[in-house]
Backbone as numpy.savetxt, mean C-alpha at the origin, in Angstrom:
# Nx Ny Nz CAx CAy CAz Cx Cy Cz
22.01 6.95 -1.72 22.03 5.53 -1.37 21.36 4.72 -2.48
22.05 3.74 -2.99 21.49 2.86 -4.00 20.61 1.81 -3.32
19.32 1.81 -3.63 18.39 0.88 -2.99 18.41 -0.50 -3.63
19.07 -0.65 -4.75 19.21 -1.96 -5.36 17.95 -2.48 -6.01
17.05 -1.58 -6.44 15.81 -2.05 -7.07 15.69 -1.58 -8.52
16.74 -1.01 -9.07 16.70 -0.60 -10.46 16.47 -1.82 -11.35
15.50 -1.75 -12.22 15.17 -2.86 -13.10 14.17 -3.84 -12.53
13.89 -3.74 -11.22 12.88 -4.61 -10.61 11.49 -4.16 -11.06
10.55 -5.09 -11.05 9.18 -4.78 -11.43 8.33 -4.66 -10.16
7.64 -3.54 -10.04 6.83 -3.27 -8.84 5.36 -3.12 -9.23
4.50 -3.69 -8.42 3.06 -3.56 -8.59 2.51 -2.85 -7.36
1.86 -1.72 -7.57 1.31 -0.94 -6.47 -0.20 -0.85 -6.66
-0.95 -1.45 -5.76 -2.40 -1.40 -5.89 -2.94 -0.08 -5.33
-4.06 0.36 -5.87 -4.64 1.63 -5.43 -3.72 2.80 -5.65
-3.02 2.81 -6.80 -1.99 3.82 -7.02 -2.39 4.88 -8.03
-3.69 5.07 -8.22 -4.15 6.12 -9.11 -4.11 7.50 -8.49
-3.93 7.56 -7.18 -3.91 8.86 -6.48 -3.31 8.67 -5.09
-3.11 9.78 -4.42 -2.72 9.76 -3.01 -1.41 9.05 -2.72
-1.42 8.32 -1.61 -0.21 7.64 -1.15 0.27 6.63 -2.20
-0.64 5.86 -2.77 -0.25 4.86 -3.75 0.45 5.46 -4.95
-0.07 6.58 -5.45 0.56 7.24 -6.59 1.97 7.72 -6.25
2.14 8.26 -5.05 3.46 8.75 -4.65 4.43 7.60 -4.46
3.95 6.48 -3.93 4.79 5.28 -3.82 5.26 4.85 -5.20
4.35 4.81 -6.15 4.70 4.40 -7.51 5.74 5.33 -8.12
5.53 6.63 -7.93 6.49 7.60 -8.48 7.88 7.41 -7.87
7.93 7.19 -6.56 9.24 7.07 -5.91 9.95 5.78 -6.33
9.20 4.69 -6.44 9.81 3.45 -6.91 10.34 3.62 -8.33
9.59 4.34 -9.16 10.05 4.60 -10.53 11.32 5.46 -10.52
11.39 6.44 -9.62 12.59 7.27 -9.51 13.81 6.44 -9.14
13.57 5.36 -8.40 14.67 4.48 -8.00 15.00 3.45 -9.08
14.32 3.55 -10.22 14.64 2.68 -11.35 13.75 1.47 -11.52
12.75 1.32 -10.64 11.83 0.19 -10.80 10.86 0.46 -11.95
10.42 -0.61 -12.57 9.36 -0.54 -13.58 8.05 -0.83 -12.86
7.06 0.02 -13.07 5.92 0.03 -12.16 4.60 -0.25 -12.87
3.81 -1.12 -12.25 2.43 -1.35 -12.66 1.55 -0.48 -11.77
0.86 0.47 -12.40 -0.07 1.34 -11.68 -1.44 0.67 -11.73
-1.90 0.19 -10.60 -3.17 -0.54 -10.53 -4.19 0.26 -9.74
-5.38 0.40 -10.32 -6.43 1.12 -9.63 -7.77 0.72 -10.23
-8.82 0.83 -9.46 -10.16 0.55 -9.98 -10.59 1.66 -10.93
-9.95 2.83 -10.82 -10.18 3.97 -11.71 -9.07 3.98 -12.76
-9.36 3.46 -13.95 -8.34 3.33 -14.98 -7.80 4.68 -15.42
-8.65 5.68 -15.55 -8.19 7.00 -15.99 -7.16 7.57 -15.03
-7.40 7.40 -13.74 -6.44 7.90 -12.75 -5.13 7.14 -12.86
-5.21 5.82 -13.05 -3.99 5.01 -13.19 -3.21 5.42 -14.44
-3.92 5.66 -15.51 -3.26 6.06 -16.76 -2.56 7.40 -16.61
-3.14 8.30 -15.85 -2.51 9.61 -15.65 -1.18 9.46 -14.90
-1.18 8.65 -13.84 0.06 8.45 -13.08 1.11 7.74 -13.94
0.69 6.71 -14.67 1.63 6.00 -15.55 2.19 6.95 -16.60
1.34 7.81 -17.13 1.80 8.77 -18.13 2.84 9.72 -17.58
2.63 10.17 -16.34 3.60 11.06 -15.69 4.95 10.37 -15.54
4.92 9.11 -15.12 6.16 8.36 -14.91 6.89 8.16 -16.24
6.15 7.77 -17.26 6.77 7.54 -18.57 7.33 8.84 -19.16
6.61 9.93 -18.96 7.06 11.22 -19.48 8.34 11.69 -18.80
8.55 11.25 -17.57 9.76 11.66 -16.83 10.92 10.70 -17.03
10.74 9.73 -17.93 11.83 8.82 -18.25 11.75 7.47 -17.58
10.70 7.23 -16.79 10.54 5.93 -16.15 9.75 4.97 -17.02
9.43 3.82 -16.47 8.65 2.81 -17.17 7.45 2.43 -16.31
6.27 2.56 -16.88 5.06 2.23 -16.14 3.95 1.83 -17.09
3.08 0.95 -16.61 1.85 0.63 -17.32 0.68 0.80 -16.35
-0.49 1.07 -16.89 -1.69 1.24 -16.08 -2.62 0.06 -16.30
-3.18 -0.45 -15.20 -4.09 -1.58 -15.27 -5.28 -1.30 -14.37
-6.49 -1.50 -14.89 -7.67 -1.41 -14.04 -7.86 -2.74 -13.33
-8.04 -2.69 -12.01 -8.23 -3.94 -11.27 -9.02 -3.70 -9.99
-10.01 -4.53 -9.77 -10.69 -4.63 -8.49 -10.00 -5.75 -7.72
-9.27 -5.40 -6.68 -8.46 -6.41 -5.99 -9.30 -7.45 -5.26
-10.60 -7.20 -5.12 -11.48 -8.20 -4.51 -11.83 -9.31 -5.48
-11.54 -9.11 -6.76 -11.88 -10.05 -7.82 -10.65 -10.90 -8.16
-10.67 -12.16 -7.78 -9.51 -13.04 -7.97 -9.10 -13.11 -9.43
-10.07 -13.23 -10.34 -9.74 -13.34 -11.76 -9.13 -12.04 -12.29
-9.65 -10.91 -11.82 -9.09 -9.63 -12.25 -7.65 -9.48 -11.77
-7.37 -9.93 -10.55 -6.00 -9.88 -10.03 -5.09 -10.78 -10.85
-5.56 -11.97 -11.19 -4.75 -12.88 -12.01 -4.44 -12.24 -13.36
-5.43 -11.57 -13.94 -5.20 -10.89 -15.21 -4.20 -9.76 -15.09
-4.27 -9.02 -14.00 -3.33 -7.93 -13.76 -1.90 -8.46 -13.66
-1.71 -9.54 -12.93 -0.38 -10.11 -12.78 0.14 -10.66 -14.11
-0.75 -11.20 -14.92 -0.36 -11.64 -16.26 0.11 -10.46 -17.10
-0.59 -9.33 -17.01 -0.16 -8.14 -17.74 1.20 -7.66 -17.25
1.42 -7.72 -15.95 2.72 -7.33 -15.40 3.82 -8.24 -15.93
3.53 -9.53 -16.01 4.51 -10.50 -16.51 4.80 -10.25 -17.98
3.77 -9.93 -18.73 3.95 -9.67 -20.16 4.79 -8.41 -20.39
4.55 -7.39 -19.58 5.26 -6.12 -19.76 6.66 -6.13 -19.18
6.81 -6.72 -17.99 8.06 -6.59 -17.23 8.69 -7.91 -16.82
8.08 -9.02 -17.17 8.67 -10.32 -16.85 8.24 -10.91 -15.52
7.43 -10.20 -14.76 7.00 -10.70 -13.46 6.84 -9.56 -12.48
6.60 -9.91 -11.24 6.48 -8.90 -10.17 7.48 -9.23 -9.08
8.40 -8.30 -8.83 9.40 -8.47 -7.78 8.98 -7.81 -6.47
8.23 -6.72 -6.61 7.82 -5.91 -5.45 6.31 -5.72 -5.52
5.62 -6.09 -4.47 4.18 -5.85 -4.38 3.91 -4.91 -3.22
3.17 -3.85 -3.49 2.73 -2.94 -2.44 1.21 -3.04 -2.37
0.71 -3.66 -1.29 -0.73 -3.79 -1.08 -1.24 -2.51 -0.42
-1.63 -1.58 -1.28 -2.06 -0.26 -0.80 -3.56 -0.04 -0.94
-4.23 -0.80 -1.80 -5.65 -0.54 -2.08 -6.48 -0.62 -0.79
-7.31 0.36 -0.61 -8.16 0.39 0.57 -8.83 1.74 0.70
-9.86 1.80 1.49 -10.58 3.04 1.74 -11.35 2.89 3.03
-11.90 3.98 3.51 -12.69 3.93 4.73 -14.14 4.32 4.45
-15.04 3.70 5.17 -16.46 4.08 5.19 -16.84 4.19 6.67
-16.61 5.37 7.22 -16.71 5.55 8.66 -18.17 5.70 9.12
-18.48 4.95 10.18 -19.79 5.04 10.80 -19.73 4.27 12.12
-20.42 4.75 13.12 -20.47 4.00 14.37 -21.08 2.63 14.11
-20.61 1.63 14.82 -20.98 0.25 14.53 -22.49 0.03 14.56
-23.17 0.68 15.48 -24.62 0.48 15.58 -25.37 1.03 14.37
-24.70 1.86 13.58 -25.32 2.43 12.38 -24.69 1.91 11.09
-23.71 1.02 11.22 -22.97 0.54 10.06 -23.73 -0.59 9.35
-23.87 -0.46 8.04 -24.47 -1.52 7.25 -23.45 -2.64 7.04
-23.96 -3.84 6.84 -23.08 -4.97 6.54 -22.28 -4.70 5.27
-22.89 -4.03 4.31 -22.19 -3.74 3.05 -21.00 -2.81 3.29
-21.12 -1.90 4.25 -20.02 -0.99 4.57 -18.88 -1.73 5.27
-19.24 -2.68 6.09 -18.22 -3.54 6.71 -17.50 -4.36 5.64
-18.27 -5.04 4.80 -17.69 -5.94 3.80 -16.82 -5.20 2.80
-17.27 -4.04 2.34 -16.52 -3.30 1.32 -15.13 -2.93 1.82
-15.06 -2.45 3.05 -13.77 -2.02 3.60 -12.87 -3.22 3.92
-13.42 -4.20 4.63 -12.62 -5.35 5.04 -12.18 -6.17 3.83
-13.06 -6.38 2.88 -12.70 -7.19 1.71 -11.62 -6.51 0.87
-11.76 -5.22 0.64 -10.76 -4.54 -0.19 -9.38 -4.62 0.44
-9.29 -4.38 1.74 -7.99 -4.35 2.41 -7.43 -5.75 2.61
-8.24 -6.66 3.14 -7.72 -7.99 3.49 -7.80 -8.99 2.35
-8.97 -9.10 1.74 -9.07 -10.04 0.62 -8.19 -9.56 -0.55
-8.10 -8.25 -0.71 -7.23 -7.71 -1.75 -5.78 -8.11 -1.54
-5.30 -7.98 -0.31 -3.91 -8.39 -0.01 -3.73 -9.89 -0.21
-4.75 -10.66 0.15 -4.70 -12.12 -0.04 -4.59 -12.47 -1.52
-5.49 -11.92 -2.35 -5.48 -12.25 -3.77 -4.16 -11.82 -4.43
-3.74 -10.59 -4.15 -2.54 -10.06 -4.83 -1.28 -10.79 -4.40
-1.14 -11.03 -3.11 0.05 -11.74 -2.61 0.09 -13.16 -3.16
-1.03 -13.83 -3.13 -1.09 -15.21 -3.62 -0.75 -15.28 -5.11
-1.12 -14.24 -5.86 -0.87 -14.25 -7.30 0.59 -14.02 -7.65
1.30 -13.20 -6.86 2.68 -12.88 -7.21 3.71 -13.79 -6.56
3.32 -14.48 -5.50 4.31 -15.26 -4.74 4.97 -16.39 -5.54
4.27 -17.13 -6.38 4.98 -18.20 -7.10 6.18 -17.70 -7.90
6.03 -16.55 -8.55 7.15 -15.99 -9.30 8.28 -15.54 -8.40
7.95 -14.90 -7.29 8.98 -14.49 -6.33 9.73 -15.70 -5.78
8.98 -16.74 -5.45 9.60 -17.94 -4.89 10.53 -18.59 -5.90
10.14 -18.59 -7.16 10.99 -19.17 -8.20 12.28 -18.37 -8.38
12.18 -17.04 -8.24 13.36 -16.19 -8.42 14.18 -16.04 -7.14
13.64 -16.54 -6.01 14.31 -16.46 -4.71 14.56 -15.01 -4.28
13.64 -14.14 -4.64 13.73 -12.73 -4.24 12.36 -12.11 -4.37
11.98 -11.33 -3.37 10.71 -10.64 -3.45 10.52 -9.72 -2.26
9.69 -8.72 -2.48 9.33 -7.78 -1.41 7.82 -7.55 -1.45
7.18 -7.77 -0.31 5.78 -7.41 -0.16 5.70 -6.38 0.95
5.10 -5.24 0.63 4.93 -4.17 1.62 3.43 -3.87 1.71
2.89 -4.05 2.89 1.47 -3.83 3.13 1.25 -2.49 3.81
0.28 -1.74 3.32 0.00 -0.44 3.91 -1.07 -0.60 4.98
-0.63 -0.56 6.24 -1.54 -0.67 7.39 -1.97 0.74 7.79
-2.08 1.02 9.07 -2.53 2.35 9.51 -2.34 2.48 11.02
-2.18 3.72 11.48 -2.18 3.98 12.91 -3.51 3.60 13.54
-4.54 3.47 12.72 -5.87 3.14 13.24 -5.94 1.73 13.82
-4.86 0.96 13.70 -4.85 -0.36 14.35 -5.01 -0.22 15.87
-4.72 0.98 16.40 -4.91 1.22 17.83 -6.34 1.62 18.16
-7.17 1.79 17.11 -8.57 2.08 17.30 -8.93 3.53 17.07
-9.92 3.75 16.23 -10.49 5.07 16.03 -12.01 4.95 16.12
-12.68 5.84 16.83 -14.14 5.77 16.87 -14.73 5.96 15.48
-15.71 5.15 15.16 -16.33 5.22 13.85 -15.60 4.42 12.78
-14.54 3.72 13.17 -13.75 2.98 12.19 -13.55 1.52 12.60
-14.58 0.89 13.14 -14.41 -0.51 13.52 -14.07 -1.37 12.31
-14.66 -1.07 11.15 -14.36 -1.85 9.95 -12.92 -1.61 9.49
-12.53 -0.36 9.41 -11.20 0.01 8.92 -10.11 -0.42 9.89
-10.30 -0.16 11.18 -9.31 -0.56 12.18 -9.13 -2.07 12.22
-10.24 -2.80 12.11 -10.17 -4.26 12.11 -9.39 -4.76 10.91
-9.69 -4.20 9.74 -9.01 -4.65 8.52 -7.52 -4.33 8.57
-7.17 -3.15 9.03 -5.76 -2.77 9.07 -4.98 -3.59 10.11
-5.61 -3.88 11.24 -4.93 -4.73 12.23 -4.79 -6.15 11.67
-5.80 -6.60 10.95 -5.69 -7.90 10.28 -4.53 -7.94 9.32
-4.27 -6.82 8.65 -3.16 -6.75 7.72 -1.81 -6.88 8.43
-1.75 -6.38 9.67 -0.52 -6.55 10.47 -0.30 -8.03 10.77
-1.37 -8.75 11.16 -1.25 -10.18 11.40 -0.90 -10.94 10.14
-1.49 -10.55 9.03 -1.18 -11.14 7.72 0.31 -10.97 7.41
0.82 -9.79 7.70 2.24 -9.48 7.46 3.14 -10.40 8.27
2.84 -10.55 9.55 3.68 -11.37 10.42 3.67 -12.83 9.97
2.49 -13.37 9.72 2.38 -14.78 9.35 3.04 -15.06 8.01
2.77 -14.19 7.03 3.33 -14.43 5.69 4.84 -14.28 5.69
5.36 -13.38 6.52 6.82 -13.22 6.58 7.50 -14.50 7.02
6.88 -15.22 7.94 7.45 -16.48 8.43 7.38 -17.58 7.36
6.33 -17.55 6.56 6.20 -18.54 5.51 7.22 -18.34 4.39
7.54 -17.08 4.10 8.29 -16.77 2.88 9.76 -16.43 3.09
10.21 -16.33 4.32 11.60 -15.91 4.56 12.61 -16.83 3.89
12.35 -18.12 3.89 13.31 -19.08 3.32 13.44 -18.96 1.81
12.52 -18.22 1.19 12.58 -18.03 -0.26 13.22 -16.69 -0.64
13.78 -15.98 0.32 14.38 -14.68 0.03 13.35 -13.58 -0.14
12.16 -13.79 0.41 11.07 -12.83 0.29 10.81 -12.20 1.66
10.81 -10.89 1.72 10.48 -10.21 2.96 9.06 -9.65 2.86
8.39 -9.60 4.00 7.02 -9.09 4.08 6.95 -8.13 5.26
6.70 -6.87 4.97 6.64 -5.85 6.02 5.43 -4.95 5.82
5.13 -4.17 6.83 4.00 -3.25 6.76 4.45 -1.85 7.14
3.81 -0.88 6.52 3.99 0.52 6.87 2.65 1.01 7.40
2.66 1.64 8.58 1.42 2.13 9.18 1.46 3.66 9.23
0.82 4.32 8.26 0.83 5.79 8.26 -0.05 6.36 9.36
0.32 7.54 9.80 -0.55 8.33 10.65 -1.38 9.25 9.77
-1.67 10.44 10.27 -2.44 11.43 9.50 -1.56 11.94 8.36
-1.98 11.69 7.12 -1.22 12.11 5.94 -2.08 13.07 5.13
-1.51 14.20 4.79 -2.26 15.21 4.03 -2.31 14.87 2.55
-3.34 14.15 2.18 -3.59 13.81 0.78 -4.74 14.69 0.25
-4.91 14.66 -1.05 -6.03 15.41 -1.65 -7.36 14.89 -1.11
-7.45 13.56 -0.97 -8.69 12.96 -0.46 -8.96 13.41 0.97
-7.91 13.49 1.78 -8.08 13.93 3.17 -8.53 15.39 3.21
-7.93 16.22 2.38 -8.30 17.64 2.37 -9.72 17.87 1.87
-10.24 16.92 1.11 -11.61 17.03 0.60 -12.65 16.59 1.62
-12.19 15.99 2.72 -13.12 15.54 3.76 -13.80 16.77 4.39
-15.13 16.74 4.54 -15.83 17.91 5.10 -15.41 18.26 6.52
-14.84 17.30 7.24 -14.38 17.56 8.61 -12.86 17.66 8.67
-12.25 17.98 7.53 -10.79 18.00 7.42 -10.14 18.87 8.50
-10.63 20.08 8.68 -9.99 20.99 9.63 -10.02 20.45 11.05
-11.13 19.83 11.42 -11.22 19.24 12.76 -10.26 18.07 12.89
-10.22 17.22 11.89 -9.30 16.08 11.90 -7.85 16.55 11.95
-7.53 17.56 11.14 -6.17 18.10 11.11 -5.76 18.67 12.45
-6.64 19.47 13.04 -6.30 20.11 14.32 -6.13 19.06 15.42
-6.96 18.02 15.41 -6.83 16.95 16.40 -5.51 16.21 16.23
-5.15 15.94 14.96 -3.90 15.24 14.69 -2.70 16.07 15.12
-2.73 17.36 14.82 -1.62 18.23 15.20 -1.47 18.32 16.72
-2.60 18.38 17.42 -2.56 18.50 18.88 -1.94 17.28 19.53
-2.04 16.12 18.87 -1.54 14.87 19.46 -0.25 14.38 18.81
0.31 15.18 17.92 1.49 14.75 17.18 2.76 15.32 17.80
3.62 14.49 18.37 4.81 15.00 19.07 5.74 15.84 18.20
5.85 15.53 16.90 6.80 16.28 16.08 6.25 17.65 15.67
4.96 17.86 15.82 4.39 19.18 15.59 4.04 19.50 14.16
4.10 18.52 13.26 3.66 18.76 11.89 3.07 17.47 11.35
2.37 17.56 10.23 1.69 16.40 9.66 2.48 15.80 8.51
2.23 14.52 8.27 2.94 13.83 7.21 2.35 14.12 5.84
3.16 13.88 4.83 2.75 14.01 3.43 3.02 12.68 2.74
2.42 12.44 1.57 2.59 11.14 0.90 4.05 10.73 0.69
4.93 11.70 0.48 6.34 11.36 0.29 6.95 10.67 1.49
6.46 10.98 2.68 6.97 10.33 3.89 6.68 8.84 3.87
5.50 8.47 3.40 5.15 7.06 3.31 5.90 6.40 2.16
5.99 7.11 1.04 6.67 6.55 -0.13 8.14 6.24 0.17
8.79 7.10 0.92 10.19 6.87 1.28 10.34 5.61 2.12
9.41 5.42 3.05 9.45 4.24 3.91 9.20 2.97 3.11
8.25 3.02 2.19 7.96 1.86 1.35 9.17 1.53 0.48
9.78 2.56 -0.11 10.93 2.33 -0.98 12.07 1.64 -0.23
12.29 2.06 1.01 13.33 1.40 1.79 12.98 -0.06 2.07
11.76 -0.32 2.52 11.35 -1.70 2.81 11.37 -2.58 1.57
11.17 -1.97 0.41 11.19 -2.72 -0.85 12.59 -2.94 -1.37
13.58 -2.36 -0.72 14.92 -2.35 -1.26 15.78 -3.50 -0.78
16.93 -3.62 -1.42 17.92 -4.60 -1.00 18.54 -4.20 0.34
18.49 -2.91 0.66 19.03 -2.42 1.93 18.26 -2.97 3.13
17.01 -3.38 2.90 16.17 -3.89 4.00 16.09 -5.41 3.99
17.09 -6.06 3.45 17.04 -7.52 3.27 16.97 -8.30 4.58
17.37 -7.67 5.70 17.38 -8.37 6.99 16.20 -7.95 7.86
15.23 -7.31 7.25 14.04 -6.86 7.97 12.82 -7.56 7.40
12.11 -8.29 8.23 10.87 -8.91 7.78 9.92 -9.12 8.96
8.63 -9.09 8.66 7.61 -9.25 9.70 7.40 -8.02 10.56
7.91 -6.89 10.12 7.91 -5.65 10.92 6.79 -4.72 10.45
6.20 -4.00 11.39 5.30 -2.89 11.07 5.98 -1.60 11.49
6.23 -0.74 10.52 6.88 0.55 10.77 5.80 1.63 10.85
5.73 2.28 12.01 4.73 3.32 12.22 5.29 4.68 11.80
4.74 5.20 10.72 5.19 6.50 10.19 4.12 7.51 10.57
4.17 7.95 11.82 3.07 8.72 12.42 3.51 10.02 13.07
4.78 10.34 13.01 5.26 11.51 13.76 5.24 11.29 15.25
5.17 10.03 15.68 5.15 9.70 17.09 3.77 9.61 17.69
2.73 9.81 16.89 1.36 9.77 17.41 0.82 8.35 17.34
0.25 7.89 18.46 -0.36 6.58 18.50 -1.79 6.62 19.01
-2.15 7.60 19.82 -3.51 7.67 20.37 -4.46 8.19 19.31
-5.76 7.98 19.56 -6.76 8.43 18.59 -7.00 9.94 18.69
């Protein structure tokens, strides 16, 4: 199936590893030119190098998405390299899990700001170009945790906020040929997840509650993002797609 994104320029935040890196690779396989953005420049350069070595086009940019000026600079680099940004994937984010009564304000701010303020800065920076070209795709990476996970009040709040952000922005931008959708992953076996000291407990809990009987991998999310970013999804906007294997409970 031709997704209609060959030659489009895609910016994927937090794409130095894990789900973001796999999203970037898949978009590149579909012919998109990709900006690999991460706060860890070395990791971003490695992913960009892999894409370029396999015949794709990618550049690596270090960016803290909480920094408005840094985001503006990143988008300028994308414009210089590829002429603009057609596809934005707001993937940057992380968790700092702790029960609320033990959570520091800094742990709340770090998680919420990266996920929500990051999506705000990046979307605001790329939208003028998309509006001028009358075409654009914004895909926000939410989470199954929008239904609530103990110890994740900061993360669950931020991800649910991203769903509201998706719905509101989709209504603002539809008339410009821009769609805004969200992908909500369930338990995905990434390197970071496997490095978690409680990985086996988390894995077993996820498997016990997962109707399909197996766990997701980064490619499952990347495939969903690629579709939402494509011309094939032109009539879909404001939607959150839950890629969870049917699991919704904590």
